[in-house]
CSV table of C-alpha atoms in Angstrom, one decimal:
chain,number,residue,atom,x,y,z
A,47,MET,CA,0.0,0.0,0.0
A,48,SER,CA,1.4,3.4,-0.9
A,49,ILE,CA,1.7,6.1,1.8
A,50,GLY,CA,-0.8,8.2,0.0
A,51,VAL,CA,-3.4,5.6,0.1
A,52,LEU,CA,-2.7,4.8,3.7
A,53,VAL,CA,-3.0,8.4,4.7
A,54,ALA,CA,-6.3,8.7,2.8
A,55,VAL,CA,-7.6,5.6,4.7
A,56,LEU,CA,-6.5,7.0,8.0
A,57,SER,CA,-8.0,10.4,7.5
A,58,GLY,CA,-11.5,8.7,7.4
A,59,LEU,CA,-10.8,6.6,10.5
A,60,PHE,CA,-10.2,9.5,12.9
A,61,ARG,CA,-13.8,10.9,12.5
A,62,LEU,CA,-15.3,7.7,13.9
A,63,THR,CA,-15.8,6.5,17.5
A,64,TYR,CA,-16.3,2.7,17.1
A,65,ALA,CA,-14.2,0.3,15.1
A,66,ASP,CA,-17.4,-1.4,14.1
A,67,ASP,CA,-18.5,1.9,12.4
A,68,LEU,CA,-15.5,2.2,10.1
A,69,ASN,CA,-16.1,2.5,6.4
A,70,PRO,CA,-15.3,-0.6,4.4
A,71,VAL,CA,-11.7,0.4,3.5
A,72,GLY,CA,-11.0,1.1,7.1
A,73,ALA,CA,-12.6,-2.0,8.4
A,74,ASN,CA,-10.5,-4.1,6.0
A,75,LEU,CA,-7.3,-2.3,6.8
A,76,TYR,CA,-5.6,-5.2,8.5
A,77,GLN,CA,-6.4,-7.6,5.6
A,78,MET,CA,-4.8,-5.1,3.2
A,79,VAL,CA,-1.5,-4.6,5.1
A,80,THR,CA,-1.0,-8.0,6.8
A,81,GLY,CA,0.7,-10.8,4.9
A,82,ASP,CA,2.7,-13.8,5.6
A,83,ASP,CA,6.0,-12.0,6.4
A,84,SER,CA,6.2,-11.5,10.2
A,85,GLU,CA,8.8,-8.7,10.1
A,86,GLY,CA,6.9,-7.1,7.2
A,87,ASP,CA,3.7,-7.2,9.3
A,88,ARG,CA,5.5,-5.6,12.3
A,89,ARG,CA,6.8,-2.7,10.1
A,90,HIS,CA,3.4,-2.1,8.5
A,91,TRP,CA,1.6,-2.0,11.9
A,92,ASP,CA,4.2,0.1,13.5
A,93,LYS,CA,3.9,2.6,10.7
A,94,LEU,CA,0.1,2.6,10.8
A,95,TYR,CA,0.1,3.2,14.6
A,96,ASN,CA,2.9,5.7,14.7
A,97,ILE,CA,0.7,8.8,14.9
A,98,LYS,CA,-0.6,10.8,17.8
A,99,ALA,CA,-4.3,10.0,17.1
A,100,TYR,CA,-5.7,6.5,18.0
A,101,VAL,CA,-6.4,4.7,14.7
A,102,TYR,CA,-9.4,2.9,15.9
A,103,GLY,CA,-10.5,5.4,18.5
A,104,LYS,CA,-10.3,5.0,22.3
A,105,GLU,CA,-13.8,3.6,22.8
A,106,PRO,CA,-14.2,-0.2,23.0
A,107,ALA,CA,-15.7,-2.2,20.1
A,108,ARG,CA,-19.5,-1.7,19.9
A,109,PHE,CA,-20.3,-5.5,20.3
A,110,LEU,CA,-18.2,-5.7,23.4
A,111,LYS,CA,-19.7,-2.6,25.1
A,112,GLU,CA,-23.3,-3.5,24.2
A,113,ASN,CA,-22.9,-7.0,25.6
A,114,SER,CA,-20.8,-6.3,28.7
A,115,LEU,CA,-23.5,-7.6,31.0
A,116,PHE,CA,-22.6,-11.1,30.0
A,117,LEU,CA,-19.2,-10.5,31.5
A,118,GLN,CA,-20.4,-9.3,34.9
A,119,SER,CA,-20.0,-12.7,36.6
A,120,LEU,CA,-16.3,-12.8,35.5
A,121,ARG,CA,-15.3,-9.5,36.9
A,122,ASN,CA,-12.0,-9.5,38.8
A,123,GLY,CA,-10.9,-12.4,36.7
A,124,ARG,CA,-8.1,-12.6,34.2
A,125,ALA,CA,-8.6,-11.6,30.6
A,126,LEU,CA,-6.6,-12.0,27.4
A,127,ASP,CA,-6.9,-9.5,24.5
A,128,ILE,CA,-5.6,-11.1,21.2
A,129,ALA,CA,-4.3,-8.5,18.7
A,130,MET,CA,-5.0,-5.8,21.2
A,131,GLY,CA,-3.8,-2.9,19.0
A,132,GLU,CA,-3.9,0.4,20.9
A,133,GLY,CA,-5.7,-1.1,23.8
A,134,ARG,CA,-9.2,0.3,23.6
A,135,ASN,CA,-10.8,-3.1,24.5
A,136,SER,CA,-8.2,-4.0,27.1
A,137,VAL,CA,-8.7,-0.7,28.9
A,138,PHE,CA,-12.4,-1.2,28.9
A,139,LEU,CA,-12.0,-4.6,30.6
A,140,ALA,CA,-9.5,-3.1,33.1
A,141,LEU,CA,-12.1,-0.5,34.0
A,142,LYS,CA,-14.5,-3.3,34.6
A,143,GLY,CA,-12.1,-4.9,37.1
A,144,PHE,CA,-10.3,-7.5,34.9
A,145,THR,CA,-6.6,-8.2,35.2
A,146,VAL,CA,-5.7,-7.8,31.4
A,147,ASP,CA,-3.0,-9.3,29.3
A,148,GLY,CA,-2.8,-7.9,25.7
A,149,VAL,CA,-0.8,-9.4,22.9
A,150,ASP,CA,0.2,-7.6,19.7
A,151,ILE,CA,3.0,-7.6,17.1
A,152,SER,CA,3.4,-3.8,17.1
A,153,GLU,CA,5.5,-2.3,19.8
A,154,VAL,CA,4.2,1.2,18.8
A,155,ALA,CA,0.6,0.0,19.4
A,156,LEU,CA,1.5,-1.4,22.7
A,157,ARG,CA,3.0,1.9,23.9
A,158,LYS,CA,-0.2,3.6,23.0
A,159,ALA,CA,-2.2,1.0,24.9
A,160,LYS,CA,-0.1,1.7,27.9
A,161,ARG,CA,-0.7,5.4,27.4
A,162,LEU,CA,-4.4,4.9,27.2
A,163,ALA,CA,-4.4,2.8,30.3
A,164,ARG,CA,-2.6,5.6,32.3
A,165,GLU,CA,-5.2,8.1,31.0
A,166,HIS,CA,-7.9,5.9,32.6
A,167,ARG,CA,-5.7,5.1,35.7
A,168,VAL,CA,-5.7,1.4,35.1
A,169,ALA,CA,-3.1,-1.1,34.3
A,170,VAL,CA,-2.8,-3.6,31.5
A,171,THR,CA,0.1,-6.0,30.8
A,172,THR,CA,1.3,-5.8,27.2
A,173,ILE,CA,3.0,-8.6,25.5
A,174,ILE,CA,4.8,-8.1,22.1
A,175,ALA,CA,4.6,-11.2,20.1
A,176,ASP,CA,3.9,-12.6,16.6
A,177,LEU,CA,0.6,-14.4,17.1
A,178,ALA,CA,1.7,-17.0,14.6
A,179,ASN,CA,4.1,-18.3,17.2
A,180,TYR,CA,2.4,-17.2,20.4
A,181,LYS,CA,1.2,-19.9,22.8
A,182,ILE,CA,-1.8,-19.2,25.1
A,183,LYS,CA,-1.2,-20.8,28.5
A,184,PRO,CA,-4.0,-23.5,29.1
A,185,GLU,CA,-6.6,-22.9,31.8
A,186,SER,CA,-5.4,-19.4,32.5
A,187,TYR,CA,-8.2,-16.9,31.6
A,188,GLN,CA,-11.8,-16.3,32.6
A,189,LEU,CA,-12.2,-14.2,29.4
A,190,ILE,CA,-10.5,-14.1,26.0
A,191,LEU,CA,-11.2,-11.4,23.4
A,192,ASN,CA,-10.5,-11.7,19.7
A,193,PHE,CA,-11.6,-8.7,17.6
A,194,ASP,CA,-10.9,-8.1,13.9
A,195,TYR,CA,-8.2,-10.8,13.7
A,196,LEU,CA,-8.6,-14.2,12.2
A,197,GLN,CA,-5.9,-16.9,12.7
A,198,ARG,CA,-7.8,-20.2,12.7
A,199,SER,CA,-4.8,-22.1,14.3
A,200,LEU,CA,-5.5,-20.0,17.5
A,201,ILE,CA,-9.0,-21.4,18.0
A,202,PRO,CA,-7.9,-24.6,19.8
A,203,GLN,CA,-5.6,-22.5,22.0
A,204,ILE,CA,-8.4,-20.0,22.8
A,205,LYS,CA,-10.5,-23.0,24.0
A,206,ARG,CA,-7.7,-24.5,26.1
A,207,GLY,CA,-6.7,-21.1,27.4
A,208,LEU,CA,-10.1,-20.5,29.0
A,209,LYS,CA,-10.9,-21.9,32.4
A,210,HIS,CA,-14.1,-23.9,32.8
A,211,GLY,CA,-17.0,-21.5,32.7
A,212,GLY,CA,-14.8,-18.9,31.0
A,213,VAL,CA,-16.1,-16.8,28.0
A,214,VAL,CA,-14.7,-16.0,24.6
A,215,VAL,CA,-15.9,-12.8,22.8
A,216,PHE,CA,-15.0,-13.1,19.1
A,217,GLU,CA,-15.8,-10.8,16.2
A,218,ASN,CA,-14.5,-10.7,12.6
A,219,ASP,CA,-15.4,-9.8,9.1
A,220,THR,CA,-17.1,-12.5,6.9
A,221,ILE,CA,-16.8,-13.3,3.2
A,222,GLY,CA,-19.8,-11.1,2.7
A,223,GLN,CA,-17.4,-8.2,2.9
A,224,LEU,CA,-16.0,-9.2,-0.5
A,225,SER,CA,-19.2,-8.0,-2.2
A,226,ASN,CA,-19.3,-4.8,-0.3
A,227,PRO,CA,-17.7,-1.5,-1.5
A,228,GLY,CA,-13.9,-1.7,-1.0
A,229,GLY,CA,-13.9,-5.3,-0.1
A,230,ALA,CA,-13.1,-7.0,-3.4
A,231,ASN,CA,-9.4,-7.1,-2.8
A,232,MET,CA,-9.5,-8.5,0.7
A,233,ARG,CA,-7.8,-11.9,1.3
A,234,ARG,CA,-10.4,-14.5,1.7
A,235,ASP,CA,-8.4,-16.5,4.2
A,236,PHE,CA,-8.8,-13.5,6.7
A,237,LEU,CA,-12.5,-13.7,6.4
A,238,LEU,CA,-14.9,-16.0,8.2
A,239,ASN,CA,-17.2,-18.2,6.0
A,240,ARG,CA,-20.9,-18.0,6.6
A,241,GLY,CA,-21.7,-19.9,9.8
A,242,GLU,CA,-18.0,-20.7,10.5
A,243,LEU,CA,-17.7,-18.8,13.7
A,244,LYS,CA,-20.8,-20.6,15.2
A,245,GLU,CA,-19.4,-23.9,14.1
A,246,MET,CA,-16.0,-23.1,15.7
A,247,PHE,CA,-17.5,-22.9,19.1
A,248,LYS,CA,-20.4,-25.4,18.7
A,249,ASP,CA,-18.9,-27.3,21.7
A,250,PHE,CA,-19.4,-24.2,23.9
A,251,GLU,CA,-22.6,-22.7,25.3
A,252,ILE,CA,-23.4,-19.9,22.9
A,253,LEU,CA,-24.7,-16.8,24.7
A,254,VAL,CA,-24.9,-14.4,21.8
A,255,TYR,CA,-24.5,-14.9,18.2
A,256,SER,CA,-25.1,-12.6,15.2
A,257,GLU,CA,-24.1,-12.5,11.6
A,258,SER,CA,-25.0,-9.6,9.4
A,259,ASN,CA,-24.2,-7.6,6.3
A,260,ASN,CA,-25.6,-4.1,6.0
A,261,GLY,CA,-24.1,-3.5,2.6
A,262,ALA,CA,-21.0,-1.8,4.2
A,263,ILE,CA,-19.8,-4.1,6.9
A,264,ALA,CA,-20.3,-7.9,7.0
A,265,LYS,CA,-19.5,-9.2,10.5
A,266,ALA,CA,-19.9,-12.4,12.6
A,267,SER,CA,-19.9,-12.0,16.4
A,268,ILE,CA,-20.2,-14.5,19.3
A,269,ILE,CA,-20.0,-14.7,23.0
A,270,ALA,CA,-19.7,-18.3,24.2
A,271,ARG,CA,-19.0,-20.0,27.5
A,272,LYS,CA,-16.6,-23.0,28.0
A,273,PRO,CA,-18.5,-25.9,29.6
């Protein structure tokens, strides 16, 4: 992606509050810049986040905020935020009383996550790691978040990483995005197939599930509890 295109994309992002409200190009940004080269990914993300503004805003993802009541019984537990970025979801959880670990490949993003946590007078633990090689410690978390990041090989680890009764909150674009404006060039392997997210967690108790395409954004979202 050229610098000019990236700047144009970012200029549209800063006017928005929720990541879920991003225009199609913005919503698909990680599919456009993320490839199979780990060091290349790191450089792309560091460049993306290396600005004063918060690329995806400081508010938590809409799906997480609107369904936070399902997390009340887990408060004061330990949470993992996969691909935490600049920390908007991690800080939201910390404000709810969770002890939060956040993992991301971008050191720049993690510094901004720490800054956001200080603004809100909470603490989050940041872990810089390539998720392709990261191992989630089994039976360690009451809550695991995964927003706008799809690495299918992590699903078994997410399941093992949750304690019994623990909850996963997962949201990602679906293949419906390919037919939406700006979505034609997205990598299909970074998109969920129809019904795939529900199938992934069919062995869990599904508390919330939705799959929709409003013509701009195609998303699948789930909250599920480990039996």
